[in-house]
C-alpha positions as a printed Julia matrix, in Angstrom:
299×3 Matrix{Float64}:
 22.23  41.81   -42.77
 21.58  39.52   -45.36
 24.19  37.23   -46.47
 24.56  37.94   -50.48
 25.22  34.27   -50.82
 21.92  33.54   -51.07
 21.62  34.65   -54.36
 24.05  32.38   -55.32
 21.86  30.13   -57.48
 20.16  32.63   -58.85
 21.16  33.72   -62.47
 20.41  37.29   -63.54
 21.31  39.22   -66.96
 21.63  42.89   -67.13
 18.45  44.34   -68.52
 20.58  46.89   -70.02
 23.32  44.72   -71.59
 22.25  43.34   -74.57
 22.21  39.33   -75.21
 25.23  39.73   -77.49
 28.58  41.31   -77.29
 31.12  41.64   -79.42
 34.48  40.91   -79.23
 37.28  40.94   -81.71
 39.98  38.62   -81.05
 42.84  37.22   -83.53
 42.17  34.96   -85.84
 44.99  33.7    -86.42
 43.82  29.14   -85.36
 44.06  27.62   -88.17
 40.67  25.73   -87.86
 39.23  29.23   -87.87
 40.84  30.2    -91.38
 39.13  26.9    -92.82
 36.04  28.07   -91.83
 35.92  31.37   -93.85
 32.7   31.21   -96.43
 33.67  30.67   -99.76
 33.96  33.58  -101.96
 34.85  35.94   -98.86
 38.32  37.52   -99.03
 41.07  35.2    -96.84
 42.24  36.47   -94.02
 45.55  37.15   -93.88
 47.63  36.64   -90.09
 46.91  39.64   -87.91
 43.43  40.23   -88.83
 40.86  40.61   -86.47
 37.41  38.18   -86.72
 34.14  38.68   -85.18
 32.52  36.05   -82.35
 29.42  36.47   -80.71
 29.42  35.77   -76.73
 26.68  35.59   -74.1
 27.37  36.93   -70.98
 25.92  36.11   -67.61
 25.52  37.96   -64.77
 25.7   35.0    -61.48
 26.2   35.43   -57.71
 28.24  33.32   -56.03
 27.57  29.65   -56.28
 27.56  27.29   -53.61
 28.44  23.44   -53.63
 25.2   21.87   -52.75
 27.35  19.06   -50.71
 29.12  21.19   -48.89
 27.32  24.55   -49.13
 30.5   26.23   -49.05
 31.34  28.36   -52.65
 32.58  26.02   -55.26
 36.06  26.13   -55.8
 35.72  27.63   -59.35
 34.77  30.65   -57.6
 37.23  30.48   -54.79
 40.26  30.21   -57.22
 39.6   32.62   -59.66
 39.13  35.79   -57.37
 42.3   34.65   -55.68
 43.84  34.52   -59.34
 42.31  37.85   -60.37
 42.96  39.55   -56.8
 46.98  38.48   -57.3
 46.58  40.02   -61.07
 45.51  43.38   -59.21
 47.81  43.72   -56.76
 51.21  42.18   -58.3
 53.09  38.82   -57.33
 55.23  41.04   -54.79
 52.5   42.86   -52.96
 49.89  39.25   -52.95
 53.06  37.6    -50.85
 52.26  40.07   -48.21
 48.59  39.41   -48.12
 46.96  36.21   -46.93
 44.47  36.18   -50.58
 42.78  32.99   -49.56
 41.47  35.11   -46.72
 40.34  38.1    -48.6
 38.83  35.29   -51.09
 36.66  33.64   -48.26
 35.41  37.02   -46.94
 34.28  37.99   -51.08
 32.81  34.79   -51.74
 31.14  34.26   -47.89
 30.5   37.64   -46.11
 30.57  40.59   -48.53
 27.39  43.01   -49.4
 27.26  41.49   -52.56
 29.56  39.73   -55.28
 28.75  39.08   -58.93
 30.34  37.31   -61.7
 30.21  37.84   -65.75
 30.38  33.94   -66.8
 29.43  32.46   -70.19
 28.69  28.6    -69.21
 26.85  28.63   -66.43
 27.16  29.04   -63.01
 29.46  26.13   -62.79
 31.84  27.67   -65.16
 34.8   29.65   -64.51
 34.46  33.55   -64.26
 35.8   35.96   -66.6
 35.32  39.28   -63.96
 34.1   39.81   -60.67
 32.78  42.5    -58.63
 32.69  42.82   -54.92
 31.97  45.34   -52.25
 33.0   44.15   -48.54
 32.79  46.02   -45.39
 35.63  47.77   -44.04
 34.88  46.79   -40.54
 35.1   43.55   -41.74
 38.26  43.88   -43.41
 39.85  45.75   -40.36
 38.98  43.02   -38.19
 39.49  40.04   -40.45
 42.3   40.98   -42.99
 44.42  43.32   -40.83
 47.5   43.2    -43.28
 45.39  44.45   -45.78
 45.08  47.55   -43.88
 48.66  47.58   -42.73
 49.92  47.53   -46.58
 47.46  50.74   -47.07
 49.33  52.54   -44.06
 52.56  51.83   -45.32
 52.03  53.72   -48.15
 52.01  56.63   -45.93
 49.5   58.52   -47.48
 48.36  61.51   -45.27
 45.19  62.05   -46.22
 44.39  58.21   -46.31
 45.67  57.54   -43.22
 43.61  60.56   -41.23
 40.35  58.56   -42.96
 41.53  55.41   -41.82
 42.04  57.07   -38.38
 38.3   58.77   -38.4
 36.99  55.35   -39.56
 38.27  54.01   -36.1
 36.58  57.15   -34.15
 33.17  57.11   -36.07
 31.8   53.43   -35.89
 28.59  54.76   -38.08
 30.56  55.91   -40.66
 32.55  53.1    -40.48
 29.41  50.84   -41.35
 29.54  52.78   -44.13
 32.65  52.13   -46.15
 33.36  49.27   -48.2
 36.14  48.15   -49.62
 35.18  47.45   -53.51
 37.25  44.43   -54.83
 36.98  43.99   -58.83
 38.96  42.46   -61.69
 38.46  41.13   -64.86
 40.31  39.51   -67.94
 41.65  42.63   -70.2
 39.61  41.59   -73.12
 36.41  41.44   -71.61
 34.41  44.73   -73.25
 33.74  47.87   -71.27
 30.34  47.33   -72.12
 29.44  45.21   -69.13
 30.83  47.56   -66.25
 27.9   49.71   -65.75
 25.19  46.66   -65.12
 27.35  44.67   -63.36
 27.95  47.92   -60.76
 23.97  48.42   -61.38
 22.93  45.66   -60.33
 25.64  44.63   -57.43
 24.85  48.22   -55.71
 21.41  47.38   -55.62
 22.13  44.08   -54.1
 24.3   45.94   -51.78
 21.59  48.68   -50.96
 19.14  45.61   -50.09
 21.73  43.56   -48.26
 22.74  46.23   -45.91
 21.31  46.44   -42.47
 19.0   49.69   -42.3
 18.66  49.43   -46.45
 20.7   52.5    -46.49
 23.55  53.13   -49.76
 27.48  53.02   -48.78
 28.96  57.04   -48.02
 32.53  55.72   -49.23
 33.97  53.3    -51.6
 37.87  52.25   -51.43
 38.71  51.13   -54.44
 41.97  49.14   -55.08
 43.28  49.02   -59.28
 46.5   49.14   -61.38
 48.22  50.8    -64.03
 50.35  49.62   -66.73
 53.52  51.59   -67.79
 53.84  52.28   -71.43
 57.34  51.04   -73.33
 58.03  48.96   -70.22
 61.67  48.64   -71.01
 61.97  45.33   -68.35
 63.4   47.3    -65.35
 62.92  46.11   -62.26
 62.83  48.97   -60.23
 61.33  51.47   -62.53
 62.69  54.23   -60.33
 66.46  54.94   -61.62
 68.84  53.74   -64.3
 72.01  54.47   -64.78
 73.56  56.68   -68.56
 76.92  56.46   -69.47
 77.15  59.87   -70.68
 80.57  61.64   -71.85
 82.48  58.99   -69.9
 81.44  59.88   -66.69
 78.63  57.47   -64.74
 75.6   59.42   -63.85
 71.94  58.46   -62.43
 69.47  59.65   -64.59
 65.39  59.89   -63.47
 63.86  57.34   -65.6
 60.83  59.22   -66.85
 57.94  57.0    -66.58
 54.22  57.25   -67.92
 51.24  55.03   -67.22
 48.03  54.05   -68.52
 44.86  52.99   -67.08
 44.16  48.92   -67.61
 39.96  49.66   -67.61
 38.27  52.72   -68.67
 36.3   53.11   -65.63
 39.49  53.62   -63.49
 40.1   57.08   -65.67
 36.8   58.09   -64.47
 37.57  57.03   -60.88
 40.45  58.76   -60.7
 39.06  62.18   -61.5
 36.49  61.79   -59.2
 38.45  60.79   -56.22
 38.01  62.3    -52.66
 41.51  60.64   -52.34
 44.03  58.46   -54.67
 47.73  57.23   -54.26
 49.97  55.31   -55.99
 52.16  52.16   -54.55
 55.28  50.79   -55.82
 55.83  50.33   -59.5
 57.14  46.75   -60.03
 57.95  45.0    -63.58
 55.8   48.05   -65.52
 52.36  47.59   -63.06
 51.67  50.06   -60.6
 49.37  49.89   -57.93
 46.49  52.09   -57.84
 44.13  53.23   -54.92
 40.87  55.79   -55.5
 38.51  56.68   -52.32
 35.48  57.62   -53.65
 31.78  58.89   -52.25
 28.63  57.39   -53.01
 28.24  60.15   -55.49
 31.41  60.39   -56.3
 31.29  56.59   -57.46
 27.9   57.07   -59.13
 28.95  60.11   -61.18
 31.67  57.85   -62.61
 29.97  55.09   -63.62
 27.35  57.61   -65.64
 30.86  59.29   -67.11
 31.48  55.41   -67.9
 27.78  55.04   -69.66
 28.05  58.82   -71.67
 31.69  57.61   -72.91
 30.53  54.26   -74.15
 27.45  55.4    -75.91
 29.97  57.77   -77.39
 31.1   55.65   -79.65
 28.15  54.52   -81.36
């Protein structure tokens, strides 16, 4: 198998993405509100300004010294892996270990950067063999058994039975800061799952996808637990249910989610909850052209 590190010099854009995205973010910096062209209306705090940004599609980068991934790299998927899985769950996993097997011995990893390949990433996509996460980053696998999901935990036992379709399940690692647009999620799965296709042994495409996420509960009312809390109602102490309702952090993971073989939830802490989809190759692929439809949409 090809090692997807060797792209890691190579810079790519997405022939699909154009040059130019658009965010809005606040402009609310001072130094901003000077520069507003005469004769336009001032901006008043809250408003919303326009910036242009490039973004780059990169593989992972290696340190020519060392030729080891440069520690840009390294820190941010540890950073974005801890933002995916909470601060309580990421003390139970070794993440500089998961990190090392992303940046060094996955299918195929890609960044979204915007100064280079030296430059810090702003999202990163992944897809690592579950053989090699079984054998390499065991608690990872442990924490998905705990969960005690049934119907997870007979695939995890038929992945141990069936070596060949073993080779072919991945575990797909991905993140990203919650302001980058929607817009670059389909060619940054394009072109990683071709890199993947070519990096694989007999050039054949995945069968199954595990794919680890999180939601976000809405009016987060700063409860730890998130499960109970207690009324005081007509003087008598009672535990109510505390009715809870999440949304989805990244649009994708609403399309992932209704096209799941298999999905479970973990342990709500501090208003995130931990999200899990198993998808097929197809499966997978008719989400991300749900993803494409729904942002054309809204032209």
């Amino acid at each position: 198998m090809t090692d997807s590190v060797t792209l890691a010099n190579k810079k790519r854009k997405a022939d699909n993405l154009n040059e130019e995205v658009e965010i809005d973010i606040d402009s609310t910096d001072d130094e901003q509100q000077e520069q507003v062209v005469e004769g336009e209306e001032d901006y008043e705090d809250g408003n919303e300004e326009t910036v242009n940004v490039d973004f780059d599609i990169v593989g992972v980068t290696k340190d020519p010294e060392t030729n080891l991934p440069i520690e840009q790299d390294f820190h941010s998927v540890k950073s974005l892996l801890r933002q995916i899985l909470g601060s309580e769950i990421s003390l139970k996993l070794n993440l500089s270990k998961i990190s090392d097997l992303i940046l060094e011995k996955s299918l195929a990893t890609n960044f979204i950067k915007c100064d280079g390949e030296l430059s810090d990433p702003y999202c990163f996509l992944s897809f690592v063999p579950f053989n090699l996460i079984n054998k390499e980053a065991t608690d990872l696998i442990h924490l998905l058994k705990s969960y005690e999901n049934v119907n997870l935990n007979i695939f995890l036992q038929s992945l141990n039975t069936d070596t060949k379709l073993a080779k072919k399940t991945c575990f797909v690692f991905s993140e990203r800061f919650i302001n980058m647009p929607h817009e670059i999620v389909p060619p940054l799965y394009d072109i990683t799952m071709n890199e993947m296709k070519q990096n694989s042994e007999d050039d054949e495409e995945m069968k199954f996808f595990l794919i680890m996420t999180r939601k976000y509960e809405i009016n987060f009312e700063n409860d730890d637990s998130l499960e109970e809390k207690e009324e005081d109602e007509d003087s008598n102490n009672k535990k109510v249910k505390h009715s809870v309702d999440y949304d989805y952090f990244h649009l994708e993971d609403e399309f992932f989610a209704k096209n799941a073989k298999i999905q479970f939830e973990g342990v709500a802490k501090k208003g995130l909850l931990p999200v899990y989809y198993l998808l097929s190759n197809e499966g997978l692929k008719k989400s991300l052209l749900e993803v494409q439809q729904e942002i054309a949409s809204w032209n």
